[in-house]
Amino acid sequence: MIFRKFLLTTTSALVVAGAANAEEYLIGVMSAQSGYLAPYDGPAYAGFQFCVDQKNANGGLNGTHMVRTIVKDTRSDIAEGVKVVQEMLDDGAQFIVSSADADPTIAAAQITLADGIPTMTFAGTAPVLTQVGEHVFGSYPADNQQGAVLAAYARDQGFENVYLVKSPDSAYTLGGPEYFGEAFEALGGNIVGTSNYSLNQPDFSAIVTTIKAAEPTPDVIVTWAWEPDFPAFIKAVRGAGLDTQVMGGDVLDTPTVRGLGEVVGGVVHTSGGFPDEGSAYAQFIADFTEANGTAPDNNYYVNGCDIVNMIEQALAAAGSTEPAAVVAAMAEIENGQGIMSNFTFKGTDRMPLREVVVARITGDGQKEFVKRTMADPATLPQP
């Protein structure tokens, strides 16, 4: 995969003419090259480094700060993540970009808390991740935003009864379905049943049997399961003859899931963006493809680039690289300019308020745009 090429160089700095006098800004990056986070961290890092290189080619962030990155592999292991974050801080990292999940981000943020180093997750969406401290930020639309938008869409389709499938092994897989359920009930829907599973569970037949026996019969099944659990789950559902509508979170927006074929045809999921013709998103794909020979195939690439944009705008507003100033400036950004979508931290719990896309997987492995909207902050389920 293209991101592996980037990871071969653990420290990257692009030296350009005219940038000799620019200050250096050192960013430490956690990026799992193996394990359950690799399908998300890898693309996010590829997009991140691509945009760092673009900024450096133009004199750095805001034309004043050349970026140097320290990139370390966590192997999707939280203990390894804690170790590499400490190493990056010891090397002088002024900003930490953490893995694309709440649990490793929370662990990393506990290390960066002492010095208040700004810390932002690649694509962790559990809103609880910012509760570690005021120095912690999300980058992707949070699960409560995604859950609220998806629940409203489900009710608009006339669905009245939902069955939730969740795992307490992760804040993401537990919280997403619960936020959906809370919003669905607030809109007049009913939760007719709930099942728990374990991460990396190979057999979902017992859960499917329980769903088939639910009374009343669910109109829709909702889960935030990721790979390899979601493929195993959807195959069990369809293999049992259930044609019930299945919906899920942004984690289903991957080529692996879309590549499952007819078994995922019609599955609806949330996402962070969509490459509309003529959009900045579409231009990002064209530029990345031209530079690397590989087309980005999910949102995590472009969100990685947007993290660079977020840092740049925070540095400009802070007028300083001092950690507390950068943190304070980031928290006040309102309608910041992004590629996947614009972003607002002001007035939030530092999980950015961003547009949520609802998409449908087609039987031939494509992603079909359904709608794009912003969750209403006044009615968001609270962490």
Short mmCIF file of N, CA, C and O in Angstrom, two decimals, residues 22-145:
data_model
loop_
_atom_site.label_atom_id
_atom_site.label_comp_id
_atom_site.label_asym_id
_atom_site.label_seq_id
_atom_site.Cartn_x
_atom_site.Cartn_y
_atom_site.Cartn_z
N ALA A 22 13.12 29.63 7.71
CA ALA A 22 11.87 29.26 8.36
C ALA A 22 12.14 28.50 9.64
O ALA A 22 13.10 27.75 9.74
N GLU A 23 11.29 28.70 10.63
CA GLU A 23 11.39 27.93 11.86
C GLU A 23 10.89 26.52 11.62
O GLU A 23 10.06 26.28 10.75
N GLU A 24 11.39 25.61 12.43
CA GLU A 24 10.96 24.21 12.32
C GLU A 24 9.85 23.93 13.33
O GLU A 24 9.91 24.41 14.46
N TYR A 25 8.85 23.18 12.90
CA TYR A 25 7.80 22.72 13.81
C TYR A 25 7.81 21.21 13.77
O TYR A 25 7.64 20.59 12.71
N LEU A 26 8.03 20.58 14.92
CA LEU A 26 8.25 19.14 15.00
C LEU A 26 6.96 18.44 15.43
O LEU A 26 6.43 18.71 16.52
N ILE A 27 6.47 17.54 14.58
CA ILE A 27 5.22 16.82 14.85
C ILE A 27 5.52 15.33 14.97
O ILE A 27 6.12 14.73 14.06
N GLY A 28 5.12 14.75 16.08
CA GLY A 28 5.24 13.31 16.28
C GLY A 28 3.98 12.61 15.83
O GLY A 28 2.87 13.06 16.12
N VAL A 29 4.13 11.51 15.11
CA VAL A 29 2.99 10.81 14.51
C VAL A 29 3.00 9.34 14.92
O VAL A 29 3.96 8.61 14.63
N MET A 30 1.91 8.91 15.58
CA MET A 30 1.69 7.48 15.84
C MET A 30 0.98 6.90 14.62
O MET A 30 -0.07 7.40 14.23
N SER A 31 1.52 5.85 14.04
CA SER A 31 0.87 5.27 12.87
C SER A 31 1.06 3.76 12.86
O SER A 31 2.17 3.27 12.64
N ALA A 32 -0.02 3.04 13.11
CA ALA A 32 0.06 1.58 13.13
C ALA A 32 0.27 1.04 11.73
O ALA A 32 -0.49 1.36 10.82
N GLN A 33 1.30 0.22 11.57
CA GLN A 33 1.56 -0.42 10.28
C GLN A 33 1.01 -1.83 10.22
O GLN A 33 1.07 -2.47 9.17
N SER A 34 0.51 -2.32 11.36
CA SER A 34 -0.09 -3.65 11.39
C SER A 34 -1.16 -3.65 12.46
O SER A 34 -1.28 -2.71 13.25
N GLY A 35 -1.97 -4.71 12.50
CA GLY A 35 -3.04 -4.78 13.48
C GLY A 35 -4.30 -4.08 13.03
O GLY A 35 -4.41 -3.60 11.90
N TYR A 36 -5.26 -3.99 13.96
CA TYR A 36 -6.60 -3.53 13.57
C TYR A 36 -6.66 -2.08 13.14
O TYR A 36 -7.61 -1.67 12.45
N LEU A 37 -5.67 -1.26 13.52
CA LEU A 37 -5.70 0.15 13.15
C LEU A 37 -5.01 0.46 11.82
O LEU A 37 -5.14 1.57 11.30
N ALA A 38 -4.28 -0.51 11.29
CA ALA A 38 -3.53 -0.26 10.06
C ALA A 38 -4.41 0.21 8.89
O ALA A 38 -4.00 1.09 8.13
N PRO A 39 -5.63 -0.35 8.70
CA PRO A 39 -6.44 0.12 7.57
C PRO A 39 -6.86 1.58 7.67
O PRO A 39 -7.31 2.16 6.67
N TYR A 40 -6.73 2.17 8.88
CA TYR A 40 -7.17 3.56 9.08
C TYR A 40 -5.96 4.49 9.27
O TYR A 40 -5.88 5.57 8.70
N ASP A 41 -5.01 4.06 10.11
CA ASP A 41 -3.80 4.86 10.34
C ASP A 41 -2.99 5.02 9.06
O ASP A 41 -2.42 6.09 8.80
N GLY A 42 -2.88 3.94 8.28
CA GLY A 42 -2.05 3.99 7.08
C GLY A 42 -2.49 5.05 6.09
O GLY A 42 -1.71 5.94 5.73
N PRO A 43 -3.74 5.01 5.63
CA PRO A 43 -4.21 6.05 4.72
C PRO A 43 -4.16 7.45 5.34
O PRO A 43 -3.82 8.42 4.67
N ALA A 44 -4.51 7.56 6.63
CA ALA A 44 -4.49 8.88 7.28
C ALA A 44 -3.08 9.45 7.28
O ALA A 44 -2.88 10.65 6.99
N TYR A 45 -2.10 8.61 7.56
CA TYR A 45 -0.73 9.10 7.56
C TYR A 45 -0.26 9.46 6.15
O TYR A 45 0.44 10.46 5.95
N ALA A 46 -0.65 8.65 5.17
CA ALA A 46 -0.26 8.95 3.78
C ALA A 46 -0.77 10.33 3.37
O ALA A 46 -0.04 11.12 2.76
N GLY A 47 -2.04 10.63 3.69
CA GLY A 47 -2.60 11.94 3.36
C GLY A 47 -1.94 13.05 4.15
O GLY A 47 -1.68 14.14 3.63
N PHE A 48 -1.65 12.77 5.42
CA PHE A 48 -1.00 13.75 6.29
C PHE A 48 0.37 14.13 5.74
O PHE A 48 0.68 15.31 5.56
N GLN A 49 1.19 13.11 5.44
CA GLN A 49 2.56 13.40 4.99
C GLN A 49 2.54 14.06 3.61
O GLN A 49 3.38 14.94 3.33
N PHE A 50 1.59 13.68 2.75
CA PHE A 50 1.47 14.31 1.44
C PHE A 50 1.27 15.82 1.58
O PHE A 50 1.90 16.62 0.89
N CYS A 51 0.39 16.19 2.49
CA CYS A 51 0.11 17.63 2.66
C CYS A 51 1.24 18.35 3.41
O CYS A 51 1.47 19.53 3.16
N VAL A 52 1.91 17.65 4.32
CA VAL A 52 3.09 18.25 4.94
C VAL A 52 4.12 18.59 3.86
O VAL A 52 4.70 19.69 3.85
N ASP A 53 4.33 17.67 2.95
CA ASP A 53 5.30 17.91 1.88
C ASP A 53 4.86 19.07 0.99
O ASP A 53 5.69 19.87 0.54
N GLN A 54 3.55 19.15 0.72
CA GLN A 54 3.04 20.28 -0.09
C GLN A 54 3.29 21.61 0.63
O GLN A 54 3.72 22.58 0.02
N LYS A 55 3.01 21.64 1.94
CA LYS A 55 3.21 22.87 2.70
C LYS A 55 4.70 23.25 2.72
O LYS A 55 5.06 24.42 2.54
N ASN A 56 5.55 22.25 2.96
CA ASN A 56 6.98 22.53 3.02
C ASN A 56 7.51 23.04 1.69
O ASN A 56 8.42 23.88 1.65
N ALA A 57 6.94 22.54 0.60
CA ALA A 57 7.38 22.99 -0.72
C ALA A 57 7.03 24.46 -0.94
O ALA A 57 7.58 25.10 -1.84
N ASN A 58 6.13 24.98 -0.12
CA ASN A 58 5.74 26.39 -0.22
C ASN A 58 6.18 27.20 1.00
O ASN A 58 5.55 28.18 1.36
N GLY A 59 7.22 26.73 1.66
CA GLY A 59 7.77 27.49 2.77
C GLY A 59 7.30 27.07 4.13
O GLY A 59 7.61 27.72 5.13
N GLY A 60 6.50 25.99 4.22
CA GLY A 60 6.06 25.51 5.51
C GLY A 60 4.68 26.00 5.89
O GLY A 60 4.00 26.68 5.11
N LEU A 61 4.26 25.69 7.10
CA LEU A 61 2.95 26.13 7.59
C LEU A 61 2.91 27.65 7.63
O LEU A 61 3.78 28.28 8.22
N ASN A 62 1.94 28.24 7.00
CA ASN A 62 1.78 29.69 6.91
C ASN A 62 3.00 30.36 6.28
O ASN A 62 3.21 31.57 6.45
N GLY A 63 3.82 29.56 5.61
CA GLY A 63 5.03 30.10 4.99
C GLY A 63 6.12 30.46 5.98
O GLY A 63 7.13 31.07 5.61
N THR A 64 5.94 30.05 7.23
CA THR A 64 6.90 30.44 8.26
C THR A 64 7.49 29.27 9.05
O THR A 64 8.53 29.44 9.69
N HIS A 65 6.81 28.12 9.04
CA HIS A 65 7.27 27.01 9.87
C HIS A 65 7.38 25.74 9.02
O HIS A 65 6.37 25.13 8.67
N MET A 66 8.62 25.35 8.73
CA MET A 66 8.84 24.08 8.06
C MET A 66 8.51 22.94 9.03
O MET A 66 8.87 23.00 10.21
N VAL A 67 7.85 21.94 8.53
CA VAL A 67 7.44 20.81 9.38
C VAL A 67 8.43 19.67 9.25
O VAL A 67 8.80 19.28 8.14
N ARG A 68 8.84 19.17 10.39
CA ARG A 68 9.59 17.90 10.41
C ARG A 68 8.75 16.90 11.18
O ARG A 68 8.21 17.22 12.25
N THR A 69 8.61 15.71 10.63
CA THR A 69 7.79 14.69 11.29
C THR A 69 8.67 13.57 11.85
O THR A 69 9.66 13.18 11.23
N ILE A 70 8.26 13.08 13.00
CA ILE A 70 8.82 11.84 13.55
C ILE A 70 7.69 10.83 13.51
O ILE A 70 6.64 11.06 14.12
N VAL A 71 7.87 9.75 12.80
CA VAL A 71 6.80 8.76 12.62
C VAL A 71 7.23 7.44 13.24
O VAL A 71 8.30 6.92 12.92
N LYS A 72 6.39 6.91 14.13
CA LYS A 72 6.73 5.65 14.80
C LYS A 72 5.55 4.69 14.73
O LYS A 72 4.40 5.08 14.92
N ASP A 73 5.88 3.45 14.50
CA ASP A 73 4.89 2.38 14.38
C ASP A 73 4.45 1.90 15.75
O ASP A 73 5.28 1.59 16.61
N THR A 74 3.12 1.81 15.95
CA THR A 74 2.60 1.33 17.23
C THR A 74 2.15 -0.13 17.17
O THR A 74 1.82 -0.71 18.20
N ARG A 75 2.05 -0.69 15.99
CA ARG A 75 1.56 -2.06 15.77
C ARG A 75 0.16 -2.24 16.35
O ARG A 75 -0.24 -3.35 16.73
N SER A 76 -0.61 -1.17 16.49
CA SER A 76 -1.97 -1.19 17.06
C SER A 76 -1.97 -1.63 18.52
O SER A 76 -3.00 -2.09 19.03
N ASP A 77 -0.85 -1.48 19.18
CA ASP A 77 -0.71 -1.89 20.57
C ASP A 77 -0.64 -0.64 21.46
O ASP A 77 0.21 0.23 21.24
N ILE A 78 -1.52 -0.54 22.44
CA ILE A 78 -1.60 0.66 23.25
C ILE A 78 -0.31 0.88 24.05
O ILE A 78 0.19 2.00 24.15
N ALA A 79 0.24 -0.19 24.62
CA ALA A 79 1.48 -0.05 25.39
C ALA A 79 2.62 0.45 24.50
O ALA A 79 3.42 1.31 24.91
N GLU A 80 2.68 -0.07 23.27
CA GLU A 80 3.71 0.39 22.34
C GLU A 80 3.47 1.85 21.98
O GLU A 80 4.42 2.64 21.83
N GLY A 81 2.20 2.22 21.86
CA GLY A 81 1.87 3.61 21.55
C GLY A 81 2.34 4.56 22.63
O GLY A 81 2.89 5.63 22.35
N VAL A 82 2.12 4.18 23.88
CA VAL A 82 2.58 5.00 25.01
C VAL A 82 4.09 5.17 24.96
O VAL A 82 4.62 6.27 25.17
N LYS A 83 4.78 4.09 24.66
CA LYS A 83 6.25 4.14 24.61
C LYS A 83 6.73 5.09 23.51
O LYS A 83 7.61 5.94 23.75
N VAL A 84 6.14 4.99 22.32
CA VAL A 84 6.64 5.82 21.22
C VAL A 84 6.27 7.29 21.41
O VAL A 84 7.02 8.18 20.99
N VAL A 85 5.15 7.55 22.06
CA VAL A 85 4.80 8.95 22.33
C VAL A 85 5.83 9.58 23.27
O VAL A 85 6.28 10.71 23.06
N GLN A 86 6.21 8.85 24.30
CA GLN A 86 7.23 9.37 25.21
C GLN A 86 8.54 9.61 24.47
O GLN A 86 9.23 10.62 24.72
N GLU A 87 8.89 8.69 23.57
CA GLU A 87 10.13 8.86 22.79
C GLU A 87 10.05 10.12 21.92
O GLU A 87 11.02 10.88 21.81
N MET A 88 8.89 10.35 21.33
CA MET A 88 8.74 11.52 20.46
C MET A 88 8.80 12.81 21.27
O MET A 88 9.36 13.81 20.83
N LEU A 89 8.21 12.80 22.46
CA LEU A 89 8.30 13.98 23.33
C LEU A 89 9.76 14.22 23.75
O LEU A 89 10.22 15.37 23.79
N ASP A 90 10.46 13.14 24.06
CA ASP A 90 11.88 13.28 24.43
C ASP A 90 12.70 13.87 23.28
O ASP A 90 13.72 14.55 23.51
N ASP A 91 12.24 13.61 22.05
CA ASP A 91 12.93 14.16 20.87
C ASP A 91 12.48 15.58 20.54
O ASP A 91 12.94 16.15 19.54
N GLY A 92 11.56 16.12 21.34
CA GLY A 92 11.17 17.51 21.15
C GLY A 92 9.88 17.76 20.38
O GLY A 92 9.62 18.89 19.95
N ALA A 93 9.06 16.72 20.21
CA ALA A 93 7.81 16.90 19.46
C ALA A 93 6.96 18.00 20.10
O ALA A 93 6.75 18.03 21.31
N GLN A 94 6.46 18.90 19.23
CA GLN A 94 5.64 20.02 19.71
C GLN A 94 4.14 19.77 19.51
O GLN A 94 3.31 20.53 19.99
N PHE A 95 3.82 18.73 18.77
CA PHE A 95 2.42 18.36 18.49
C PHE A 95 2.42 16.85 18.27
O PHE A 95 3.32 16.31 17.62
N ILE A 96 1.44 16.15 18.81
CA ILE A 96 1.33 14.71 18.62
C ILE A 96 0.06 14.39 17.86
O ILE A 96 -1.03 14.84 18.22
N VAL A 97 0.21 13.63 16.78
CA VAL A 97 -0.95 13.08 16.06
C VAL A 97 -1.03 11.61 16.45
O VAL A 97 -0.10 10.84 16.21
N SER A 98 -2.17 11.23 17.04
CA SER A 98 -2.30 9.88 17.58
C SER A 98 -3.13 9.00 16.66
O SER A 98 -3.74 9.46 15.70
N SER A 99 -3.15 7.71 16.98
CA SER A 99 -3.82 6.72 16.13
C SER A 99 -5.31 6.99 16.01
O SER A 99 -5.91 7.74 16.79
N ALA A 100 -5.91 6.31 15.03
CA ALA A 100 -7.30 6.58 14.65
C ALA A 100 -8.30 5.81 15.49
O ALA A 100 -9.20 5.14 14.97
N ASP A 101 -8.16 5.92 16.80
CA ASP A 101 -9.14 5.29 17.69
C ASP A 101 -9.05 5.98 19.04
O ASP A 101 -8.02 6.57 19.39
N ALA A 102 -10.13 5.88 19.80
CA ALA A 102 -10.18 6.59 21.08
C ALA A 102 -9.20 6.01 22.10
O ALA A 102 -8.49 6.76 22.78
N ASP A 103 -9.14 4.71 22.21
CA ASP A 103 -8.38 4.10 23.30
C ASP A 103 -6.88 4.41 23.22
O ASP A 103 -6.30 4.84 24.23
N PRO A 104 -6.21 4.23 22.07
CA PRO A 104 -4.80 4.64 22.02
C PRO A 104 -4.61 6.14 22.14
O PRO A 104 -3.58 6.61 22.65
N THR A 105 -5.60 6.92 21.69
CA THR A 105 -5.49 8.37 21.82
C THR A 105 -5.57 8.79 23.28
O THR A 105 -4.82 9.66 23.74
N ILE A 106 -6.47 8.18 24.03
CA ILE A 106 -6.58 8.48 25.46
C ILE A 106 -5.28 8.14 26.17
O ILE A 106 -4.79 8.91 27.01
N ALA A 107 -4.70 6.99 25.83
CA ALA A 107 -3.43 6.58 26.45
C ALA A 107 -2.32 7.57 26.10
O ALA A 107 -1.53 7.98 26.97
N ALA A 108 -2.26 7.99 24.84
CA ALA A 108 -1.24 8.95 24.42
C ALA A 108 -1.44 10.30 25.11
O ALA A 108 -0.48 10.95 25.53
N ALA A 109 -2.69 10.71 25.22
CA ALA A 109 -2.98 12.02 25.80
C ALA A 109 -2.63 12.08 27.28
O ALA A 109 -2.34 13.16 27.82
N GLN A 110 -2.65 10.94 27.95
CA GLN A 110 -2.23 10.93 29.36
C GLN A 110 -0.74 11.19 29.47
O GLN A 110 -0.28 11.72 30.48
N ILE A 111 0.02 10.84 28.43
CA ILE A 111 1.46 11.12 28.42
C ILE A 111 1.73 12.59 28.09
O ILE A 111 2.61 13.22 28.66
N THR A 112 0.96 13.13 27.13
CA THR A 112 1.18 14.52 26.69
C THR A 112 0.57 15.54 27.64
O THR A 112 0.81 16.74 27.51
N LEU A 113 -0.23 15.05 28.61
CA LEU A 113 -0.92 15.96 29.54
C LEU A 113 0.05 16.79 30.37
O LEU A 113 -0.19 17.98 30.62
N ALA A 114 1.14 16.18 30.82
CA ALA A 114 2.05 16.85 31.75
C ALA A 114 2.55 18.19 31.20
O ALA A 114 2.61 19.19 31.92
N ASP A 115 2.89 18.20 29.90
CA ASP A 115 3.40 19.43 29.28
C ASP A 115 2.35 20.13 28.42
O ASP A 115 2.66 21.12 27.76
N GLY A 116 1.13 19.60 28.42
CA GLY A 116 0.07 20.22 27.66
C GLY A 116 0.32 20.25 26.17
O GLY A 116 -0.13 21.16 25.46
N ILE A 117 1.05 19.24 25.65
CA ILE A 117 1.35 19.19 24.22
C ILE A 117 0.06 18.91 23.44
O ILE A 117 -0.63 17.92 23.73
N PRO A 118 -0.28 19.76 22.48
CA PRO A 118 -1.52 19.51 21.73
C PRO A 118 -1.49 18.14 21.07
O PRO A 118 -0.49 17.77 20.45
N THR A 119 -2.60 17.41 21.20
CA THR A 119 -2.69 16.03 20.75
C THR A 119 -3.98 15.86 19.96
O THR A 119 -5.05 16.20 20.45
N MET A 120 -3.86 15.33 18.76
CA MET A 120 -5.05 15.18 17.90
C MET A 120 -5.07 13.78 17.29
O MET A 120 -4.08 13.31 16.75
N THR A 121 -6.21 13.11 17.39
CA THR A 121 -6.33 11.77 16.83
C THR A 121 -6.49 11.81 15.32
O THR A 121 -7.13 12.72 14.77
N PHE A 122 -5.92 10.81 14.64
CA PHE A 122 -6.06 10.71 13.19
C PHE A 122 -7.53 10.65 12.78
O PHE A 122 -7.94 11.36 11.87
N ALA A 123 -8.30 9.79 13.45
CA ALA A 123 -9.71 9.67 13.08
C ALA A 123 -10.52 9.00 14.18
O ALA A 123 -11.57 8.44 13.90
N GLY A 124 -10.03 9.06 15.44
CA GLY A 124 -10.83 8.54 16.54
C GLY A 124 -12.10 9.36 16.64
O GLY A 124 -12.06 10.58 16.58
N THR A 125 -13.24 8.70 16.81
CA THR A 125 -14.51 9.41 16.78
C THR A 125 -15.31 9.31 18.08
O THR A 125 -16.37 9.94 18.18
N ALA A 126 -14.84 8.54 19.04
CA ALA A 126 -15.54 8.47 20.32
C ALA A 126 -15.36 9.80 21.06
O ALA A 126 -14.23 10.17 21.38
N PRO A 127 -16.43 10.53 21.35
CA PRO A 127 -16.26 11.85 21.94
C PRO A 127 -15.63 11.84 23.33
O PRO A 127 -15.14 12.87 23.78
N VAL A 128 -15.60 10.68 23.98
CA VAL A 128 -14.99 10.61 25.32
C VAL A 128 -13.49 10.84 25.26
O VAL A 128 -12.87 11.12 26.29
N LEU A 129 -12.89 10.75 24.08
CA LEU A 129 -11.42 10.84 24.01
C LEU A 129 -10.89 12.21 24.40
O LEU A 129 -9.74 12.35 24.79
N THR A 130 -11.72 13.24 24.31
CA THR A 130 -11.24 14.58 24.66
C THR A 130 -11.35 14.86 26.16
O THR A 130 -10.93 15.93 26.61
N GLN A 131 -11.90 13.92 26.90
CA GLN A 131 -12.10 14.16 28.33
C GLN A 131 -10.81 14.03 29.13
O GLN A 131 -10.78 14.32 30.33
N VAL A 132 -9.74 13.58 28.47
CA VAL A 132 -8.45 13.47 29.17
C VAL A 132 -7.94 14.85 29.60
O VAL A 132 -7.36 15.02 30.66
N GLY A 133 -8.16 15.84 28.74
CA GLY A 133 -7.68 17.18 29.07
C GLY A 133 -7.96 18.15 27.94
O GLY A 133 -8.32 17.75 26.82
N GLU A 134 -7.76 19.43 28.21
CA GLU A 134 -8.07 20.46 27.22
C GLU A 134 -7.08 20.49 26.07
O GLU A 134 -7.28 21.22 25.10
N HIS A 135 -6.01 19.69 26.14
CA HIS A 135 -5.02 19.66 25.07
C HIS A 135 -5.36 18.64 23.99
O HIS A 135 -4.60 18.49 23.04
N VAL A 136 -6.49 17.92 24.13
CA VAL A 136 -6.83 16.81 23.24
C VAL A 136 -7.94 17.22 22.28
O VAL A 136 -8.95 17.80 22.69
N PHE A 137 -7.76 16.86 20.99
CA PHE A 137 -8.71 17.23 19.96
C PHE A 137 -9.04 16.04 19.07
O PHE A 137 -8.18 15.20 18.78
N GLY A 138 -10.28 15.99 18.62
CA GLY A 138 -10.66 15.08 17.55
C GLY A 138 -10.41 15.76 16.22
O GLY A 138 -10.10 16.96 16.14
N SER A 139 -10.58 15.02 15.13
CA SER A 139 -10.45 15.60 13.80
C SER A 139 -11.61 15.20 12.90
O SER A 139 -11.89 15.88 11.91
N TYR A 140 -12.28 14.12 13.22
CA TYR A 140 -13.35 13.56 12.39
C TYR A 140 -14.69 13.85 13.07
O TYR A 140 -14.73 14.06 14.29
N PRO A 141 -15.80 13.85 12.36
CA PRO A 141 -17.09 14.00 13.03
C PRO A 141 -17.28 12.91 14.08
O PRO A 141 -17.11 11.72 13.78
N ALA A 142 -17.65 13.30 15.29
CA ALA A 142 -17.71 12.35 16.40
C ALA A 142 -18.87 11.37 16.25
O ALA A 142 -19.83 11.59 15.49
N ASP A 143 -18.80 10.29 17.02
CA ASP A 143 -19.83 9.25 16.93
C ASP A 143 -21.21 9.77 17.29
O ASP A 143 -22.21 9.29 16.73
N ASN A 144 -21.30 10.70 18.24
CA ASN A 144 -22.63 11.21 18.56
C ASN A 144 -23.19 12.05 17.41
O ASN A 144 -24.40 12.05 17.17
N GLN A 145 -22.30 12.75 16.66
CA GLN A 145 -22.77 13.45 15.47
C GLN A 145 -23.22 12.45 14.40
O GLN A 145 -24.29 12.60 13.80
#
